[in-house]
Short mmCIF file of C-alpha atoms in Angstrom, two decimals:
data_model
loop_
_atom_site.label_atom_id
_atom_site.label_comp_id
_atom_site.label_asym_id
_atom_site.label_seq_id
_atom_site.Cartn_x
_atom_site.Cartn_y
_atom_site.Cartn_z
CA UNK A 1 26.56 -27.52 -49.62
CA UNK A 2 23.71 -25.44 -49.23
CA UNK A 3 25.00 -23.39 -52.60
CA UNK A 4 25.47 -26.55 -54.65
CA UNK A 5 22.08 -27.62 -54.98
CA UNK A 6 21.33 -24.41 -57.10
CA UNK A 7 24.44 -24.16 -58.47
CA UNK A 8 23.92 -27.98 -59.97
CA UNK A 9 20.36 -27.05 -60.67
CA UNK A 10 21.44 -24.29 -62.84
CA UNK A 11 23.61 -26.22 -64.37
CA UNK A 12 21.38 -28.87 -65.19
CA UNK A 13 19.10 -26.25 -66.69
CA UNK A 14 21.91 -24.62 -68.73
CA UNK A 15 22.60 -28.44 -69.84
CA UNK A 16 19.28 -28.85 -71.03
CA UNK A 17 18.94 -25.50 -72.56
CA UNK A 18 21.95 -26.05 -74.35
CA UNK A 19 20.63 -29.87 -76.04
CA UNK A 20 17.53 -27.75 -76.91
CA UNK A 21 19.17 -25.10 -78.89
CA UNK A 22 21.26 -28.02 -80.47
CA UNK A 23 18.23 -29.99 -81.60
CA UNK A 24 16.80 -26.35 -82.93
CA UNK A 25 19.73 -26.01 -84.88
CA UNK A 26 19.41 -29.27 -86.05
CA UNK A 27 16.00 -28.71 -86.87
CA UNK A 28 16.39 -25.65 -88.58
CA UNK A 29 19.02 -27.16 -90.56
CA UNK A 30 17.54 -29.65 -92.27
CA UNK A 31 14.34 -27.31 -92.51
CA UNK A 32 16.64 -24.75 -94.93
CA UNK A 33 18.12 -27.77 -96.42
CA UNK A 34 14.58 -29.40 -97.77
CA UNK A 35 12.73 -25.74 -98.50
CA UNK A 36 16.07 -25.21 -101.08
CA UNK A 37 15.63 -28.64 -102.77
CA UNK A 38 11.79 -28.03 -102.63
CA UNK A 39 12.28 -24.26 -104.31
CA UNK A 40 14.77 -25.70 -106.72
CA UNK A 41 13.38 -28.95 -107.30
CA UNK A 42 9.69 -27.86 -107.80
CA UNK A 43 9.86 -25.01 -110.71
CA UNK A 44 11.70 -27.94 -112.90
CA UNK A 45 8.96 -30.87 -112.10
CA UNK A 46 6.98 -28.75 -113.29
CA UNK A 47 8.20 -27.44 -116.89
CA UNK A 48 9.66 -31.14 -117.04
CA UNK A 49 5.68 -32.05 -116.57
CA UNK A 50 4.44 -29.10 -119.04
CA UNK A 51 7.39 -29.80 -121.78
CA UNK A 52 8.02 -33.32 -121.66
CA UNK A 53 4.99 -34.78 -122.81
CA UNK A 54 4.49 -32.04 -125.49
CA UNK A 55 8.08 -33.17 -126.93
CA UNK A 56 7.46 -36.36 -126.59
CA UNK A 57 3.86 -35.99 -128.91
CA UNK A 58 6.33 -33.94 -131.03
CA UNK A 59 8.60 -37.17 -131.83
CA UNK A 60 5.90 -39.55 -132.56
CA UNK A 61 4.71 -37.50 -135.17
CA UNK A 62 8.03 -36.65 -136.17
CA UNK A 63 8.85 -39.89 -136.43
CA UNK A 64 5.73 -41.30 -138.27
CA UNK A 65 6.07 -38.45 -140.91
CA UNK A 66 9.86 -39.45 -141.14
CA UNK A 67 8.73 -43.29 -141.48
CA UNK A 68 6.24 -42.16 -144.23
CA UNK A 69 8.67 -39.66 -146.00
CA UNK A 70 11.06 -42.85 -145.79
CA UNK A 71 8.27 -44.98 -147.43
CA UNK A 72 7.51 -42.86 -150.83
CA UNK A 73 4.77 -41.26 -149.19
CA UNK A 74 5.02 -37.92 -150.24
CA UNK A 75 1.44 -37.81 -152.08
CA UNK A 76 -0.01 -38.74 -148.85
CA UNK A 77 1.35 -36.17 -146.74
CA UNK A 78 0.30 -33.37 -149.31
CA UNK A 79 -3.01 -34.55 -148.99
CA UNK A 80 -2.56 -34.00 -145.32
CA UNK A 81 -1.38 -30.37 -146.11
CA UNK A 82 -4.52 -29.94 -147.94
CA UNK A 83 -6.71 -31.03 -145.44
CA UNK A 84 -4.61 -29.45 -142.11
CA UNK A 85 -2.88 -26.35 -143.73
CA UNK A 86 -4.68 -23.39 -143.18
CA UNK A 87 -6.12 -21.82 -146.65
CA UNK A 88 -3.33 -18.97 -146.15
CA UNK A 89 -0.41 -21.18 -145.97
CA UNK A 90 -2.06 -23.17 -148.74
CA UNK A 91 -2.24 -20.20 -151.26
CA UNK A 92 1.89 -18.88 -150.51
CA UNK A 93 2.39 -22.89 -151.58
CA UNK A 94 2.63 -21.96 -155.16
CA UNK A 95 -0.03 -23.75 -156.26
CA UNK A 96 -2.75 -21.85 -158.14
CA UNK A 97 -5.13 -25.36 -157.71
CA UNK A 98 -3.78 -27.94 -154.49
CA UNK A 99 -6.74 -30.30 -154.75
CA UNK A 100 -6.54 -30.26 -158.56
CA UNK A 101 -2.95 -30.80 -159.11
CA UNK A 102 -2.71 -33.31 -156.79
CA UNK A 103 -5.49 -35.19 -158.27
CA UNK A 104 -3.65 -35.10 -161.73
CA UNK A 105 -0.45 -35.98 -159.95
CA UNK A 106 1.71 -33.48 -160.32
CA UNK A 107 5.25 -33.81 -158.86
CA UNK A 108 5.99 -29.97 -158.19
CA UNK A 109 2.79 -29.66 -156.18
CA UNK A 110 3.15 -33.06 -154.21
CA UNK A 111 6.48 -31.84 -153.14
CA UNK A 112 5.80 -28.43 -152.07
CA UNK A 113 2.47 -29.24 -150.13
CA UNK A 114 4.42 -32.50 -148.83
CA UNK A 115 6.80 -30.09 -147.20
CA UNK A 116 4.76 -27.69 -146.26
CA UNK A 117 2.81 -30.61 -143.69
CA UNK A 118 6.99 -31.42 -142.99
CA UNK A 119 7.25 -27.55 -142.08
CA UNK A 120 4.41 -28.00 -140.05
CA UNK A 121 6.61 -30.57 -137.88
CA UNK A 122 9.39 -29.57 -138.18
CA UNK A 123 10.59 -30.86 -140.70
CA UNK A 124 12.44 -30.48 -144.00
CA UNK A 125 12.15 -32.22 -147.62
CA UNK A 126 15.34 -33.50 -148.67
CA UNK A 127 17.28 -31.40 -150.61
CA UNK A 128 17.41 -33.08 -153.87
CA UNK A 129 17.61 -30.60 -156.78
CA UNK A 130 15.30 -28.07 -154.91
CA UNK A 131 11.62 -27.81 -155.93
CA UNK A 132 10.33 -26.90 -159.23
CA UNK A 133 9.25 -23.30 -160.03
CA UNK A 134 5.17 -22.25 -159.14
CA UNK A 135 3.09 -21.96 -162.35
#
């Protein structure tokens, strides 16, 4: 008798040593399991935050220049050209006067500064006997 009051002692000690290692484990576990969702979850949040609303800017213009393409307006976006297209794009164009041909309305230069502001997107004119030649 006198040795089973230690013994039990230690081995209610042992016990309790034992459900503390378990809950460690436990612990531990799901510690590992939410850092690895964390270090794989976190780099794509945030390019899905950088490059999502960038693409999503990109397909409202898109669109609207589509819609307007759609629409005959072709003299509208060279305008746009004109005014957004840096002066170096604007001279490999092909067109020895922008603001002056497009004021007399002519065709070849509406189409290439048209797709040069489609470029600009993206985009492409449609390919419908290919542009005229520069003068």
């Amino acid at each position: 008798d006198e040795l089973a009051v230690p013994l039990r002692t230690a081995r209610d000690a042992a016990a309790a040593l034992a459900a503390t290692g378990r809950t460690a484990q436990a612990t531990v576990d799901h510690l590992a399991l939410w850092l690895a969702v964390l270090v794989g979850a976190l780099p794509v949040v945030v390019a899905l935050a950088v490059w999502l609303p960038r693409r999503l800017r990109w397909v409202r213009e898109a669109r609207a220049v589509t819609r307007l393409q759609a629409t005959g307006g072709l003299e509208l976006l060279a305008w746009r050209a004109l005014v957004n297209r840096p002066l170096r794009v604007l001279a490999r164009a092909g067109v020895r006067d922008p603001a002056g041909a497009l004021r007399a309305g002519d065709a070849g230069a509406v189409a290439r500064l048209a797709a040069l502001e489609l470029s600009a997107v993206g985009l492409r004119l449609p390919a419908t006997g290919g542009l005229p030649p520069p003068r």
